[in-house]
Coordinates of C-alpha atoms in Angstrom, one line a residue:
Chain A
X1 CA 134.1 83.0 -158.0
X2 CA 135.0 83.4 -154.4
X3 CA 132.2 82.0 -152.2
X4 CA 131.3 84.1 -149.3
X5 CA 128.5 82.1 -147.8
X6 CA 127.9 78.2 -148.4
X7 CA 125.0 76.2 -146.7
X8 CA 124.7 72.6 -147.1
X9 CA 121.6 70.9 -145.9
X10 CA 121.4 73.6 -143.1
X11 CA 118.7 72.6 -140.7
X12 CA 117.2 74.1 -137.5
X13 CA 114.6 72.4 -135.5
X14 CA 112.7 73.7 -132.4
X15 CA 111.3 70.5 -130.9
X16 CA 109.2 68.8 -133.5
X17 CA 109.0 71.9 -135.6
X18 CA 111.4 72.1 -138.3
X19 CA 111.9 75.9 -139.1
X20 CA 114.7 75.4 -141.5
X21 CA 114.6 72.2 -143.6
X22 CA 118.0 71.2 -145.1
X23 CA 118.6 74.4 -147.3
X24 CA 121.7 74.4 -149.5
X25 CA 123.0 77.5 -151.4
X26 CA 126.0 79.5 -152.2
X27 CA 126.5 83.3 -152.2
X28 CA 129.4 84.9 -154.1
X29 CA 131.6 87.8 -153.3
X30 CA 130.0 91.2 -154.2
X31 CA 126.6 89.5 -155.1
X32 CA 123.4 91.0 -154.0
X33 CA 121.3 88.0 -152.7
X34 CA 117.6 88.2 -152.2
X35 CA 116.4 85.9 -149.4
X36 CA 112.7 85.9 -149.8
X37 CA 109.7 84.0 -148.3
X38 CA 106.4 84.5 -146.7
X39 CA 106.2 85.3 -142.9
X40 CA 107.0 82.1 -141.0
X41 CA 108.9 80.5 -144.0
X42 CA 112.0 80.2 -142.0
X43 CA 113.9 83.3 -143.3
X44 CA 114.8 84.9 -140.0
X45 CA 115.9 81.7 -138.4
X46 CA 118.3 80.9 -141.4
X47 CA 119.7 84.6 -141.1
X48 CA 120.2 84.3 -137.5
X49 CA 122.3 81.1 -137.9
X50 CA 124.3 82.7 -140.6
X51 CA 125.0 85.7 -138.5
X52 CA 126.2 83.7 -135.5
X53 CA 123.3 84.3 -133.3
X54 CA 122.0 80.8 -133.3
X55 CA 123.4 77.3 -133.8
X56 CA 122.1 75.0 -136.6
X57 CA 120.7 71.7 -135.5
X58 CA 122.4 69.9 -138.4
X59 CA 124.0 70.6 -141.8
X60 CA 127.0 72.8 -142.5
X61 CA 127.5 76.6 -143.1
X62 CA 130.4 78.7 -143.7
X63 CA 130.2 82.5 -143.5
X64 CA 133.3 84.7 -144.7
X65 CA 135.4 81.5 -144.7
X66 CA 134.5 80.5 -141.1
X67 CA 132.4 77.7 -139.9
X68 CA 129.3 78.6 -138.0
X69 CA 129.9 76.1 -135.4
X70 CA 133.3 76.7 -134.6
X71 CA 134.1 80.3 -135.3
X72 CA 131.1 82.4 -134.6
X73 CA 133.2 85.1 -133.2
X74 CA 135.5 85.3 -136.4
X75 CA 132.2 85.5 -138.3
X76 CA 131.0 88.4 -136.2
X77 CA 134.2 90.4 -137.1
X78 CA 133.5 89.9 -140.7
X79 CA 129.9 90.8 -141.2
X80 CA 127.7 93.6 -141.0
X81 CA 124.0 93.4 -139.8
X82 CA 121.1 95.8 -140.0
X83 CA 117.5 95.4 -139.5
X84 CA 114.3 97.4 -139.8
X85 CA 113.6 97.1 -136.1
X86 CA 116.8 98.6 -135.1
X87 CA 118.5 101.8 -136.4
X88 CA 121.2 102.9 -134.1
X89 CA 121.1 104.6 -130.7
X90 CA 118.6 107.4 -130.7
X91 CA 120.0 109.2 -127.8
X92 CA 123.4 109.4 -129.4
X93 CA 124.4 111.7 -132.2
X94 CA 125.3 110.3 -135.7
X95 CA 128.9 110.9 -135.0
X96 CA 128.9 109.2 -131.6
X97 CA 127.1 106.2 -133.2
X98 CA 129.7 106.1 -135.8
X99 CA 132.4 106.1 -133.1
X100 CA 130.8 103.5 -131.1
X101 CA 130.2 100.9 -133.8
X102 CA 133.4 101.6 -135.6
X103 CA 135.2 101.3 -132.3
X104 CA 133.7 97.9 -131.3
X105 CA 134.4 96.4 -134.8
X106 CA 138.2 97.4 -134.1
X107 CA 138.7 100.4 -136.2
X108 CA 141.7 102.3 -135.3
X109 CA 141.6 106.2 -134.7
X110 CA 142.7 106.9 -138.2
X111 CA 140.5 104.5 -139.9
X112 CA 137.6 105.7 -138.0
X113 CA 138.2 109.2 -139.0
X114 CA 138.5 108.4 -142.8
X115 CA 135.7 106.0 -142.6
X116 CA 133.5 108.6 -140.9
X117 CA 134.6 111.3 -143.3
X118 CA 133.7 109.0 -146.3
X119 CA 130.3 108.3 -144.9
X120 CA 129.4 112.0 -144.1
X121 CA 130.4 112.7 -147.9
X122 CA 128.5 109.7 -149.5
X123 CA 125.3 110.6 -147.4
X124 CA 125.9 114.3 -147.9
X125 CA 125.4 114.9 -144.2
X126 CA 126.0 118.4 -143.0
X127 CA 125.2 119.6 -139.5
X128 CA 123.2 116.5 -139.1
X129 CA 126.2 114.6 -137.9
X130 CA 126.0 116.3 -134.5
X131 CA 122.2 115.8 -134.2
X132 CA 120.7 113.0 -132.0
X133 CA 119.7 110.1 -134.4
X134 CA 116.2 110.2 -132.7
X135 CA 115.6 113.6 -134.2
X136 CA 116.3 112.4 -137.8
X137 CA 113.5 111.0 -140.2
X138 CA 113.3 107.2 -140.7
X139 CA 114.7 107.2 -144.2
X140 CA 117.9 109.1 -142.9
X141 CA 118.2 106.8 -140.0
X142 CA 118.1 103.5 -142.3
X143 CA 120.7 105.1 -144.8
X144 CA 122.9 106.0 -141.8
X145 CA 122.3 102.6 -140.1
X146 CA 123.2 100.8 -143.4
X147 CA 126.5 103.0 -143.8
X148 CA 127.4 102.2 -140.2
X149 CA 126.8 98.4 -140.7
X150 CA 129.4 98.5 -143.5
X151 CA 131.8 101.0 -141.8
X152 CA 134.3 98.1 -141.2
X153 CA 134.3 96.7 -144.7
X154 CA 132.7 93.5 -143.8
X155 CA 132.6 90.6 -146.4
X156 CA 128.8 90.1 -146.0
X157 CA 126.2 92.6 -144.8
X158 CA 123.0 91.0 -143.5
X159 CA 120.1 93.2 -144.2
X160 CA 116.7 92.1 -142.5
X161 CA 113.9 94.1 -144.2
X162 CA 115.9 97.1 -144.1
X163 CA 113.4 99.3 -146.1
X164 CA 110.3 98.5 -144.2
X165 CA 108.2 101.7 -143.6
X166 CA 110.4 103.9 -145.9
X167 CA 109.0 105.9 -148.7
X168 CA 109.7 104.9 -152.3
X169 CA 112.3 107.5 -153.0
X170 CA 114.3 106.7 -149.9
X171 CA 114.1 103.0 -150.9
X172 CA 115.6 103.9 -154.2
X173 CA 118.4 105.8 -152.6
X174 CA 118.9 103.0 -150.2
X175 CA 119.2 100.5 -153.0
X176 CA 121.9 102.7 -154.6
X177 CA 124.0 102.3 -151.4
X178 CA 123.6 98.7 -151.5
X179 CA 124.8 98.7 -155.3
X180 CA 127.9 100.9 -154.3
X181 CA 128.7 98.5 -151.4
X182 CA 128.5 95.6 -153.8
X183 CA 130.8 97.4 -156.3
X184 CA 133.3 97.6 -153.5
X185 CA 133.1 93.7 -153.1
X186 CA 130.8 93.7 -150.0
X187 CA 128.1 90.9 -150.5
X188 CA 124.6 91.8 -149.6
X189 CA 122.3 89.3 -148.2
X190 CA 118.8 91.0 -148.2
X191 CA 115.4 89.9 -147.0
X192 CA 112.5 91.9 -148.3
X193 CA 108.8 91.8 -148.8
X194 CA 108.9 94.4 -151.7
X195 CA 108.9 92.4 -154.9
X196 CA 110.1 95.4 -157.0
X197 CA 113.3 95.3 -154.7
X198 CA 113.6 91.5 -155.5
X199 CA 114.1 92.6 -159.1
X200 CA 117.1 94.6 -158.0
X201 CA 118.9 91.5 -156.7
X202 CA 121.6 89.5 -158.6
X203 CA 120.0 86.3 -157.5
X204 CA 116.9 85.5 -155.4
X205 CA 115.9 82.5 -153.3
X206 CA 112.4 82.0 -152.2
X207 CA 111.7 79.8 -149.1
X208 CA 108.4 78.1 -148.8
X209 CA 107.8 76.1 -145.4
X210 CA 111.4 76.0 -144.2
X211 CA 112.9 74.8 -147.7
X212 CA 114.1 76.7 -150.6
X213 CA 111.5 76.4 -153.4
X214 CA 113.3 78.4 -156.2
X215 CA 116.7 80.0 -156.6
X216 CA 118.0 81.9 -159.6
X217 CA 118.3 85.4 -161.1
X218 CA 115.0 87.3 -161.3
X219 CA 115.1 87.1 -165.2
X220 CA 115.4 83.4 -165.2
X221 CA 112.8 82.8 -162.4
X222 CA 110.4 84.6 -164.5
X223 CA 111.0 82.6 -167.5
X224 CA 110.9 79.3 -165.4
X225 CA 107.6 80.2 -163.9
X226 CA 106.2 81.8 -166.9
X227 CA 105.5 84.9 -165.1
X228 CA 105.7 88.7 -165.9
X229 CA 106.9 89.8 -162.6
X230 CA 108.7 88.5 -159.5
X231 CA 105.4 89.4 -157.8
X232 CA 103.7 86.5 -159.8
X233 CA 106.5 84.2 -159.3
X234 CA 106.3 84.8 -155.5
X235 CA 102.6 84.3 -155.5
X236 CA 102.7 81.0 -157.5
X237 CA 105.1 79.5 -154.9
X238 CA 103.8 81.0 -151.7
X239 CA 100.4 79.9 -152.5
X240 CA 101.3 76.4 -152.0
X241 CA 102.7 77.0 -148.4
X242 CA 101.2 75.1 -145.6
X243 CA 102.3 77.3 -142.8
X244 CA 101.9 80.8 -142.0
X245 CA 101.6 83.0 -139.1
Chain B
X1 CA 140.0 96.7 -122.8
X2 CA 139.6 99.1 -125.8
X3 CA 136.0 98.0 -126.3
X4 CA 135.2 98.5 -122.7
X5 CA 136.3 102.0 -123.3
X6 CA 133.9 102.5 -126.2
X7 CA 131.1 100.9 -124.1
X8 CA 131.6 103.1 -121.1
X9 CA 131.8 106.3 -123.4
X10 CA 128.6 105.3 -124.9
X11 CA 126.9 104.4 -121.7
X12 CA 127.8 107.5 -119.7
X13 CA 126.7 109.7 -122.6
X14 CA 123.4 107.9 -122.7
X15 CA 122.9 108.0 -118.8
X16 CA 123.7 111.8 -118.8
X17 CA 121.4 112.4 -121.6
X18 CA 118.6 110.5 -119.8
X19 CA 116.7 113.2 -117.8
X20 CA 114.6 110.3 -116.1
X21 CA 117.8 108.5 -114.7
X22 CA 119.4 112.0 -113.7
X23 CA 116.1 113.0 -111.8
X24 CA 116.0 109.6 -110.1
X25 CA 119.6 109.9 -109.0
X26 CA 119.3 113.5 -107.8
X27 CA 115.7 113.9 -106.7
X28 CA 115.1 110.5 -105.4
X29 CA 117.6 110.8 -102.3
X30 CA 116.3 114.3 -101.5
X31 CA 112.7 113.2 -101.5
X32 CA 113.1 109.9 -99.9
X33 CA 115.3 111.0 -97.2
X34 CA 113.3 114.0 -96.3
X35 CA 109.8 112.6 -96.5
X36 CA 109.9 109.0 -95.3
X37 CA 111.6 109.5 -92.0
X38 CA 109.1 112.3 -91.2
X39 CA 106.2 110.2 -92.0
X40 CA 107.1 106.8 -91.1
X41 CA 107.8 107.7 -87.3
X42 CA 107.5 105.1 -84.8
X43 CA 106.8 107.3 -81.8
X44 CA 103.0 106.9 -81.0
X45 CA 101.5 110.0 -79.9
X46 CA 98.0 111.4 -79.6
X47 CA 96.6 108.2 -78.4
X48 CA 92.8 108.8 -77.8
X49 CA 91.8 107.3 -74.4
X50 CA 88.2 106.9 -73.1
X51 CA 87.9 106.8 -69.3
X52 CA 85.0 105.0 -67.7
X53 CA 85.1 106.3 -64.1
X54 CA 82.7 104.2 -62.0
X55 CA 84.2 105.5 -58.7
X56 CA 84.2 109.1 -59.3
X57 CA 86.6 109.9 -56.4
X58 CA 89.5 112.1 -55.6
X59 CA 91.9 109.3 -56.5
X60 CA 90.1 108.2 -59.7
X61 CA 90.0 111.9 -60.9
X62 CA 93.8 112.1 -60.2
X63 CA 94.6 109.1 -62.2
X64 CA 92.6 110.6 -65.0
X65 CA 94.3 113.8 -64.8
X66 CA 97.7 112.1 -64.7
X67 CA 96.9 110.2 -67.9
X68 CA 95.7 113.5 -69.5
X69 CA 98.7 115.3 -68.7
X70 CA 101.3 112.7 -69.9
X71 CA 101.5 114.2 -73.3
X72 CA 100.8 110.8 -75.0
X73 CA 97.1 110.4 -74.4
X74 CA 94.2 112.6 -75.5
X75 CA 91.0 112.2 -73.4
X76 CA 88.3 111.4 -76.0
X77 CA 85.6 110.4 -73.5
X78 CA 84.8 110.6 -69.9
X79 CA 81.9 109.0 -68.2
X80 CA 80.4 106.3 -66.3
X81 CA 79.2 103.9 -69.1
X82 CA 81.5 101.1 -70.3
X83 CA 79.3 100.5 -73.4
X84 CA 79.1 104.3 -74.2
X85 CA 82.9 104.3 -74.2
X86 CA 82.9 101.1 -76.2
X87 CA 80.8 102.9 -78.7
X88 CA 83.4 105.6 -79.3
X89 CA 85.9 102.9 -80.1
X90 CA 83.7 101.5 -82.8
X91 CA 83.3 105.1 -84.2
X92 CA 87.3 105.1 -84.1
X93 CA 87.2 108.2 -81.7
X94 CA 89.0 106.2 -79.0
X95 CA 91.9 103.7 -79.2
X96 CA 91.9 102.8 -75.5
X97 CA 89.4 102.3 -72.7
X98 CA 90.6 102.6 -69.1
X99 CA 87.8 101.7 -66.9
X100 CA 88.0 102.3 -63.1
X101 CA 85.9 100.1 -60.8
X102 CA 83.6 101.3 -58.2
X103 CA 85.2 101.3 -54.9
X104 CA 88.7 102.3 -56.3
X105 CA 89.7 104.8 -53.7
X106 CA 88.1 102.7 -50.8
X107 CA 90.0 99.5 -51.8
X108 CA 93.1 101.3 -52.4
X109 CA 93.2 102.9 -49.0
X110 CA 91.9 99.9 -47.0
X111 CA 93.4 97.1 -48.8
X112 CA 96.3 98.8 -50.5
X113 CA 95.2 97.3 -53.8
X114 CA 92.5 98.1 -56.5
X115 CA 91.8 97.2 -60.0
X116 CA 91.6 99.0 -63.4
X117 CA 90.9 97.5 -66.7
X118 CA 92.4 98.4 -69.9
X119 CA 90.8 97.6 -73.3
X120 CA 92.5 98.5 -76.5
X121 CA 91.4 98.7 -80.0
X122 CA 93.8 96.2 -81.7
X123 CA 92.9 97.1 -85.3
X124 CA 96.2 99.1 -85.2
X125 CA 98.2 96.7 -83.2
X126 CA 101.3 99.0 -82.7
X127 CA 99.0 101.9 -81.4
X128 CA 97.1 99.3 -79.2
X129 CA 100.3 97.7 -77.7
X130 CA 102.2 100.8 -77.1
X131 CA 99.1 102.6 -75.8
X132 CA 98.4 99.8 -73.3
X133 CA 102.1 99.9 -72.3
X134 CA 102.1 103.5 -71.8
X135 CA 99.0 103.4 -69.8
X136 CA 100.4 100.6 -67.5
X137 CA 103.5 102.8 -67.0
X138 CA 101.5 105.8 -65.9
X139 CA 99.4 103.6 -63.5
X140 CA 102.5 102.0 -61.9
X141 CA 103.7 105.6 -61.5
X142 CA 100.5 106.5 -59.9
X143 CA 100.7 103.3 -57.8
X144 CA 104.0 104.3 -56.5
X145 CA 102.9 107.8 -55.6
X146 CA 100.0 106.5 -53.6
X147 CA 102.0 103.9 -51.7
X148 CA 104.5 106.5 -50.9
X149 CA 101.8 108.8 -49.7
X150 CA 100.0 106.3 -47.6
X151 CA 103.3 105.3 -46.0
X152 CA 104.3 108.7 -45.3
X153 CA 106.5 109.1 -42.2
X154 CA 107.4 105.4 -42.0
X155 CA 110.3 105.7 -44.8
X156 CA 109.1 102.8 -46.6
X157 CA 111.3 102.0 -49.6
X158 CA 110.9 99.8 -52.7
X159 CA 113.1 96.8 -52.6
X160 CA 113.9 96.8 -56.1
X161 CA 114.4 99.9 -58.4
X162 CA 115.2 99.6 -62.0
X163 CA 117.4 102.2 -63.7
X164 CA 118.3 102.1 -67.4
X165 CA 120.6 103.8 -69.5
X166 CA 120.3 103.9 -73.4
X167 CA 123.8 103.5 -75.0
X168 CA 124.9 105.0 -78.2
X169 CA 121.8 106.8 -79.0
X170 CA 121.1 108.3 -75.7
X171 CA 118.1 110.5 -76.8
X172 CA 116.7 107.7 -79.0
X173 CA 117.0 110.0 -81.9
X174 CA 114.6 108.3 -84.6
X175 CA 116.1 109.8 -87.4
X176 CA 119.7 108.5 -86.6
X177 CA 118.1 105.1 -86.9
X178 CA 116.0 105.7 -90.0
X179 CA 117.9 107.8 -92.3
X180 CA 121.0 105.5 -92.8
X181 CA 118.6 102.6 -93.4
X182 CA 116.6 104.5 -96.0
X183 CA 119.9 105.4 -97.8
X184 CA 120.5 101.6 -98.2
X185 CA 117.2 101.4 -99.9
X186 CA 118.3 104.2 -102.3
X187 CA 121.6 102.6 -103.2
X188 CA 119.9 99.3 -103.8
X189 CA 117.5 100.8 -106.1
X190 CA 120.1 102.5 -108.2
X191 CA 122.2 99.5 -108.2
X192 CA 119.8 96.8 -109.1
X193 CA 116.7 98.3 -110.9
X194 CA 118.1 101.2 -112.8
X195 CA 120.8 98.9 -114.2
X196 CA 118.2 96.2 -115.1
X197 CA 115.9 98.6 -116.8
X198 CA 118.7 100.0 -118.8
X199 CA 119.8 96.6 -120.2
X200 CA 116.2 95.5 -120.8
X201 CA 115.7 98.7 -122.7
X202 CA 118.5 97.7 -125.1
X203 CA 116.5 94.3 -125.8
X204 CA 113.3 96.1 -126.2
X205 CA 114.5 98.6 -128.9
X206 CA 116.7 95.8 -130.5
X207 CA 120.1 97.3 -130.2
X208 CA 120.9 94.2 -127.9
X209 CA 120.6 92.1 -131.1
X210 CA 122.8 94.5 -132.9
X211 CA 125.6 94.1 -130.1
X212 CA 125.2 90.4 -130.2
X213 CA 126.1 90.1 -133.8
X214 CA 129.0 92.4 -133.2
X215 CA 132.5 91.1 -132.0
X216 CA 131.8 93.0 -128.5
X217 CA 132.3 90.1 -126.0
X218 CA 129.6 89.5 -123.4
X219 CA 131.9 90.5 -120.6
X220 CA 132.7 93.7 -122.3
X221 CA 129.0 94.6 -122.8
X222 CA 128.3 93.5 -119.0
X223 CA 131.2 95.6 -117.7
X224 CA 130.3 98.4 -119.9
X225 CA 126.7 98.3 -118.3
X226 CA 127.7 97.7 -114.8
X227 CA 130.6 100.1 -114.3
X228 CA 128.4 103.2 -114.9
X229 CA 125.7 102.1 -112.5
X230 CA 128.4 101.4 -109.9
X231 CA 129.5 105.0 -110.1
X232 CA 126.0 106.3 -110.1
X233 CA 125.4 104.1 -106.9
X234 CA 128.5 105.6 -105.2
X235 CA 127.2 109.0 -106.3
X236 CA 123.7 108.4 -104.9
X237 CA 125.1 107.2 -101.5
X238 CA 127.2 110.5 -101.3
X239 CA 124.3 112.7 -102.2
X240 CA 122.3 110.7 -99.5
X241 CA 124.9 111.2 -96.8
X242 CA 125.1 114.9 -97.5
X243 CA 121.6 115.2 -97.1
X244 CA 121.5 113.3 -94.0
X245 CA 124.1 115.8 -92.7
X246 CA 122.5 119.0 -94.1
X247 CA 118.9 118.3 -93.2
X248 CA 119.2 116.1 -90.1
X249 CA 122.9 117.0 -88.8
X250 CA 123.6 113.1 -88.8
X251 CA 127.1 112.1 -89.3
X252 CA 128.5 108.6 -88.9
X253 CA 130.2 108.0 -85.4
X254 CA 132.6 105.9 -87.3
X255 CA 134.4 106.3 -90.4
X256 CA 133.3 107.1 -94.0
X257 CA 136.0 104.7 -95.2
X258 CA 134.2 101.8 -93.8
X259 CA 130.8 102.7 -95.4
X260 CA 132.4 103.5 -98.7
X261 CA 134.4 100.2 -98.9
X262 CA 131.4 98.3 -97.9
X263 CA 129.1 100.3 -100.4
X264 CA 131.8 99.5 -103.2
X265 CA 131.3 95.7 -102.4
X266 CA 127.5 95.9 -101.8
X267 CA 127.0 97.6 -105.3
X268 CA 128.8 94.6 -107.0
X269 CA 126.1 92.4 -105.4
X270 CA 123.0 94.5 -106.2
X271 CA 124.3 94.9 -109.7
X272 CA 124.4 91.2 -110.0
X273 CA 120.8 91.1 -109.0
X274 CA 119.9 93.8 -111.6
X275 CA 121.8 91.8 -114.3
X276 CA 119.9 88.6 -113.3
X277 CA 116.7 90.5 -113.5
X278 CA 117.5 91.7 -116.9
X279 CA 118.1 88.2 -118.3
X280 CA 114.5 87.1 -117.1
X281 CA 112.6 90.1 -118.4
X282 CA 111.8 90.7 -122.0
X283 CA 110.7 94.2 -121.9
X284 CA 110.6 97.1 -119.3
X285 CA 107.1 96.5 -118.0
X286 CA 108.1 93.0 -117.0
X287 CA 111.3 94.1 -115.3
X288 CA 109.4 96.9 -113.5
X289 CA 107.0 94.2 -112.2
X290 CA 109.6 91.9 -111.0
X291 CA 111.5 94.9 -109.5
X292 CA 108.5 95.8 -107.5
X293 CA 108.1 92.3 -106.1
X294 CA 111.8 92.0 -105.2
X295 CA 111.8 95.5 -103.7
X296 CA 108.9 94.6 -101.4
X297 CA 110.8 91.6 -100.2
X298 CA 114.2 93.6 -99.9
X299 CA 112.4 96.3 -97.7
X300 CA 110.2 94.0 -95.5
X301 CA 112.9 91.3 -94.9
X302 CA 115.7 93.8 -94.2
X303 CA 115.1 95.0 -90.8
X304 CA 114.6 98.6 -91.9
X305 CA 111.3 98.9 -90.1
X306 CA 111.0 95.8 -88.0
X307 CA 114.0 94.2 -86.3
X308 CA 115.2 91.0 -88.0
X309 CA 115.6 89.4 -84.4
X310 CA 112.0 89.6 -83.8
X311 CA 110.9 87.8 -86.9
X312 CA 109.9 84.1 -86.8
X313 CA 112.8 81.7 -87.6
X314 CA 111.8 81.0 -91.0
X315 CA 111.6 84.7 -91.7
X316 CA 115.0 85.1 -90.3
X317 CA 116.4 82.5 -92.8
X318 CA 114.8 84.3 -95.8
X319 CA 116.2 87.5 -94.5
X320 CA 119.8 86.0 -94.2
X321 CA 119.7 85.8 -98.0
X322 CA 118.7 89.5 -98.4
X323 CA 121.5 91.8 -99.2
X324 CA 120.0 94.9 -97.8
X325 CA 119.8 93.3 -94.3
X326 CA 123.4 93.4 -94.1
X327 CA 124.0 97.0 -95.4
X328 CA 121.4 98.1 -93.0
X329 CA 123.0 96.5 -90.0
X330 CA 126.5 97.8 -91.0
X331 CA 125.4 101.3 -91.8
X332 CA 123.5 101.7 -88.5
X333 CA 126.4 100.2 -86.6
X334 CA 128.8 102.7 -88.3
X335 CA 126.5 105.7 -87.8
X336 CA 125.4 105.1 -84.4
X337 CA 128.1 103.0 -82.7
X338 CA 131.1 103.8 -84.8
X339 CA 131.9 100.4 -85.6
X340 CA 135.0 99.6 -87.7
X341 CA 136.3 97.0 -90.1
X342 CA 137.0 94.6 -87.2
X343 CA 133.5 94.6 -85.9
X344 CA 131.9 94.1 -89.3
X345 CA 133.9 91.3 -91.0
X346 CA 130.9 89.1 -91.2
X347 CA 128.9 91.5 -93.3
X348 CA 131.7 92.0 -95.6
X349 CA 132.2 88.4 -96.0
X350 CA 128.6 87.5 -96.7
X351 CA 128.2 90.4 -99.3
X352 CA 131.3 89.4 -101.1
X353 CA 129.7 85.9 -101.3
X354 CA 126.4 87.5 -102.7
X355 CA 128.4 89.5 -105.1
X356 CA 130.1 86.4 -106.6
X357 CA 127.0 84.2 -106.6
X358 CA 124.7 86.7 -108.1
X359 CA 127.1 87.8 -110.9
X360 CA 128.0 84.2 -111.7
X361 CA 124.5 83.2 -112.0
X362 CA 123.8 86.3 -114.2
X363 CA 126.6 85.6 -116.6
X364 CA 125.7 82.0 -116.8
X365 CA 121.9 82.7 -117.7
X366 CA 123.0 85.5 -119.9
X367 CA 125.2 83.3 -122.1
X368 CA 122.6 81.2 -123.3
X369 CA 121.8 81.3 -127.1
X370 CA 119.5 79.3 -129.3

């Protein structure tokens, strides 16, 4: 299988503090990879390195076929990114957001047109496309933000707690969008605090104190830890954690 | 280039949808230009003077009358007791005491000299200084009249007379001096602070991070941010100059071309300041506090209210690194004297250097990443 992300002893230190401690893993094309861990475990730092926002202190990482040290600009062209904190420009309409983000990811006029038509159809947007994003409910915003993040057909999309604060029905719909993207070959790299969402992933890694404590499919992890749910697996691992915030 | 186009389209849309920014651009020049010159007027009038007349003679009354009718002073107290007059100063009813000695008239006639004493309440230094100076002038005038009268018939002349002519602003039109200066502050605010707040807002709402993971280059982002505020700055100076003409009837004696060419360069410099500011501030509150501090320095060190030449040397050095100082000097020279490019090479050069240094510093500190 084609590897989209490889991390080899990836480490990030801030002074004496080792935020990410020699983590190694691989993520395959089209996979939905859950990146779990308690607050302060080092998830965000790792994700920032992989998305080209920060350099590692040591170790190697390749994303979409490019080295994070040498080709962060190439990486940026081939990834999508969406976080809970941000969802589009609120004082632009949905259409204007699509045009802006599509534009800076290098989509041509025709590509932009077809991509935005597909997006509108997939999300069944009607007159909402001409409304300011700020006037839409949060669930809508997150779904649109995700669709905009994969507008340029990236190899990987990084999702940082994408469903925070969203109701269960919308979360469900949101995950359907992730599945759809994965079927098109877009790898999803997701962090979440919802353990039911961890069950939706193909494989899950759990970080404890900067290191990866477990990595496998949800089914195998449950067998391995002799637990009934991912929730129980997570609690077993995270309870041993020494640092938290 | 294509990315800059997308950035500009987005920025202009956002700016024109932001009612607060539009209000600032349109309403700020109107309010500032109309209110500030009217309120911050240097001409000191209505100085309250207490006269202590210990002579009570024809001459002393004549001097009192002369002061009263000058149009500058208002007689707040008249009497024979210095302490009583001093009390009115304590009560803030009088700003100045003129005390006339006993034997004023006698001495004046016999010895051709007499003494008066002026005491000024220096809590308000400007009022005290100017008041004392005005009073001295009136007394000197009075002096001359008396000398002339006493020497009547002998055709005595003063050996030296001073005549002065005020050049360029013959009627000492205060607005001609103040309005262009305030215009500079307006442009400075639009260029440096609105732009800084705008960039910091993106940090605050998190879209900055989204931009940072996108292929959009730093310089494309920066240009996309700065160009709209450059345009807004040019717009605000245009609005400001229109108000100066419509409301005060003020037009530059020199050419608009000089002002616009300089403003174009000046905006690059203050946009650099704004960009630098935005790299230091994490959120809009911080940016506002920084801006407030910088604005105070900008205004007080610029020569807007107090001439740079009368500052102590160390303050003049600080002011040499203050961009508004150069714009204020230039715009006053163009408005009042009609100076042209040839006279203002220094200002253009220094400002170009500012633009270069501030923007290089800003881009340098912007490029950092963890």
